[in-house]
Amino acid sequence: TPSAVAPTTSRPATHIVPPIPVAPTSITAAPTVRGMVFIFLRFVFHTLKPVPTESQVLSQVSALLKFRQTRALDNPVRIQDLTYEKISDHIFALKLNYQILNV
């Protein structure tokens, strides 16, 4: 005769996992890196008339830039170099080199 075995149900074992201790953390700001940036621009102008002379162009641009600079003395942007380049009788270029401090 077959012996009767009562079916058993097993429960999954439950374990309580204690929380993992976390070391106290402090948030600090990243160090500020200060440096400078140089920007080089070249503007090319095409004219119907013959190009103006270097002195005419540079005096006009210098006057404009001087006016702008006196209005913003605390501005970290500085013009390092301004160059005139005659390309042809009807084309000339202006090269501006900017320096930006405390970037």
mmCIF file of C-alpha atoms in Angstrom:
data_model
loop_
_atom_site.group_PDB
_atom_site.id
_atom_site.type_symbol
_atom_site.label_atom_id
_atom_site.label_comp_id
_atom_site.label_asym_id
_atom_site.label_seq_id
_atom_site.Cartn_x
_atom_site.Cartn_y
_atom_site.Cartn_z
ATOM 1 C CA THR A 1 0.000 0.000 0.000
ATOM 2 C CA PRO A 2 1.235 3.354 -0.846
ATOM 3 C CA SER A 3 1.901 5.444 2.134
ATOM 4 C CA ALA A 4 0.205 8.763 2.197
ATOM 5 C CA VAL A 5 2.495 11.703 2.549
ATOM 6 C CA ALA A 6 0.963 14.978 3.355
ATOM 7 C CA PRO A 7 2.027 17.679 0.889
ATOM 8 C CA THR A 8 4.127 20.392 2.415
ATOM 9 C CA THR A 9 4.439 23.952 1.304
ATOM 10 C CA SER A 10 7.609 25.802 1.861
ATOM 11 C CA ARG A 11 7.835 29.493 2.339
ATOM 12 C CA PRO A 12 10.742 31.428 0.974
ATOM 13 C CA ALA A 13 13.184 32.375 3.619
ATOM 14 C CA THR A 14 12.957 36.027 4.483
ATOM 15 C CA HIS A 15 15.924 37.904 5.715
ATOM 16 C CA ILE A 16 15.859 41.454 6.880
ATOM 17 C CA VAL A 17 18.861 43.265 5.477
ATOM 18 C CA PRO A 18 19.978 46.105 7.683
ATOM 19 C CA PRO A 19 20.608 49.392 5.874
ATOM 20 C CA ILE A 20 24.143 49.902 4.699
ATOM 21 C CA PRO A 21 25.765 52.666 6.679
ATOM 22 C CA VAL A 22 26.747 55.599 4.509
ATOM 23 C CA ALA A 23 29.628 57.816 5.381
ATOM 24 C CA PRO A 24 28.627 61.449 5.707
ATOM 25 C CA THR A 25 29.407 63.379 2.556
ATOM 26 C CA SER A 26 29.961 67.027 2.015
ATOM 27 C CA ILE A 27 29.357 68.849 -1.223
ATOM 28 C CA THR A 28 32.099 71.155 -2.323
ATOM 29 C CA ALA A 29 32.170 73.406 -5.336
ATOM 30 C CA ALA A 30 34.473 72.469 -8.160
ATOM 31 C CA PRO A 31 37.616 74.550 -8.253
ATOM 32 C CA THR A 32 37.380 77.558 -10.506
ATOM 33 C CA VAL A 33 39.834 77.520 -13.347
ATOM 34 C CA ARG A 34 40.609 80.943 -14.704
ATOM 35 C CA GLY A 35 42.319 81.486 -17.968
ATOM 36 C CA MET A 36 42.044 83.448 -21.156
ATOM 37 C CA VAL A 37 40.571 82.899 -24.596
ATOM 38 C CA PHE A 38 41.755 84.310 -27.902
ATOM 39 C CA ILE A 39 39.305 84.845 -30.763
ATOM 40 C CA PHE A 40 40.540 85.610 -34.265
ATOM 41 C CA LEU A 41 38.102 87.212 -36.723
ATOM 42 C CA ARG A 42 38.573 88.194 -40.347
ATOM 43 C CA PHE A 43 35.998 90.448 -42.004
ATOM 44 C CA VAL A 44 36.152 90.681 -45.794
ATOM 45 C CA PHE A 45 34.575 93.723 -47.463
ATOM 46 C CA HIS A 46 33.657 93.950 -51.157
ATOM 47 C CA THR A 47 33.182 97.496 -52.462
ATOM 48 C CA LEU A 48 31.988 98.963 -55.748
ATOM 49 C CA LYS A 49 34.495 101.784 -55.415
ATOM 50 C CA PRO A 50 38.232 101.393 -54.893
ATOM 51 C CA VAL A 51 39.102 100.264 -51.379
ATOM 52 C CA PRO A 52 39.926 102.959 -48.826
ATOM 53 C CA THR A 53 43.479 103.302 -47.617
ATOM 54 C CA GLU A 54 44.771 101.450 -44.601
ATOM 55 C CA SER A 55 44.998 104.652 -42.549
ATOM 56 C CA GLN A 56 41.387 105.621 -43.392
ATOM 57 C CA VAL A 57 40.016 102.235 -42.364
ATOM 58 C CA LEU A 58 42.104 101.862 -39.217
ATOM 59 C CA SER A 59 41.319 105.384 -37.996
ATOM 60 C CA GLN A 60 37.562 104.808 -38.408
ATOM 61 C CA VAL A 61 37.635 101.389 -36.743
ATOM 62 C CA SER A 62 39.900 102.621 -33.944
ATOM 63 C CA ALA A 63 37.544 105.523 -33.210
ATOM 64 C CA LEU A 64 34.589 103.155 -33.061
ATOM 65 C CA LEU A 65 36.400 100.685 -30.823
ATOM 66 C CA LYS A 66 37.747 103.426 -28.551
ATOM 67 C CA PHE A 67 34.203 104.742 -28.009
ATOM 68 C CA ARG A 68 32.997 101.245 -27.189
ATOM 69 C CA GLN A 69 35.911 100.562 -24.835
ATOM 70 C CA THR A 70 35.412 103.770 -22.821
ATOM 71 C CA ARG A 71 31.794 102.779 -22.200
ATOM 72 C CA ALA A 72 32.777 99.411 -20.687
ATOM 73 C CA LEU A 73 36.021 99.721 -18.751
ATOM 74 C CA ASP A 74 35.267 96.649 -16.632
ATOM 75 C CA ASN A 75 34.713 94.491 -19.716
ATOM 76 C CA PRO A 76 37.127 91.503 -19.766
ATOM 77 C CA VAL A 77 37.174 91.547 -23.596
ATOM 78 C CA ARG A 78 40.171 93.334 -25.088
ATOM 79 C CA ILE A 79 41.239 93.808 -28.680
ATOM 80 C CA GLN A 80 44.783 92.574 -29.011
ATOM 81 C CA ASP A 81 45.400 93.353 -32.665
ATOM 82 C CA LEU A 82 43.700 95.086 -35.592
ATOM 83 C CA THR A 83 45.119 94.564 -39.080
ATOM 84 C CA TYR A 84 44.153 95.894 -42.520
ATOM 85 C CA GLU A 85 44.695 93.715 -45.573
ATOM 86 C CA LYS A 86 44.187 94.912 -49.163
ATOM 87 C CA ILE A 87 43.141 91.903 -51.232
ATOM 88 C CA SER A 88 42.348 93.641 -54.535
ATOM 89 C CA ASP A 89 41.260 97.057 -55.806
ATOM 90 C CA HIS A 90 37.703 96.376 -54.593
ATOM 91 C CA ILE A 91 38.205 93.945 -51.694
ATOM 92 C CA PHE A 92 39.855 94.445 -48.323
ATOM 93 C CA ALA A 93 39.845 92.624 -45.014
ATOM 94 C CA LEU A 94 40.056 93.548 -41.353
ATOM 95 C CA LYS A 95 41.571 91.078 -38.920
ATOM 96 C CA LEU A 96 40.606 91.448 -35.266
ATOM 97 C CA ASN A 97 42.202 89.470 -32.462
ATOM 98 C CA TYR A 98 40.265 89.501 -29.188
ATOM 99 C CA GLN A 99 41.412 88.360 -25.788
ATOM 100 C CA ILE A 100 38.882 87.451 -23.090
ATOM 101 C CA LEU A 101 40.226 87.272 -19.539
ATOM 102 C CA ASN A 102 38.991 85.312 -16.503
ATOM 103 C CA VAL A 103 37.189 82.582 -18.390
#
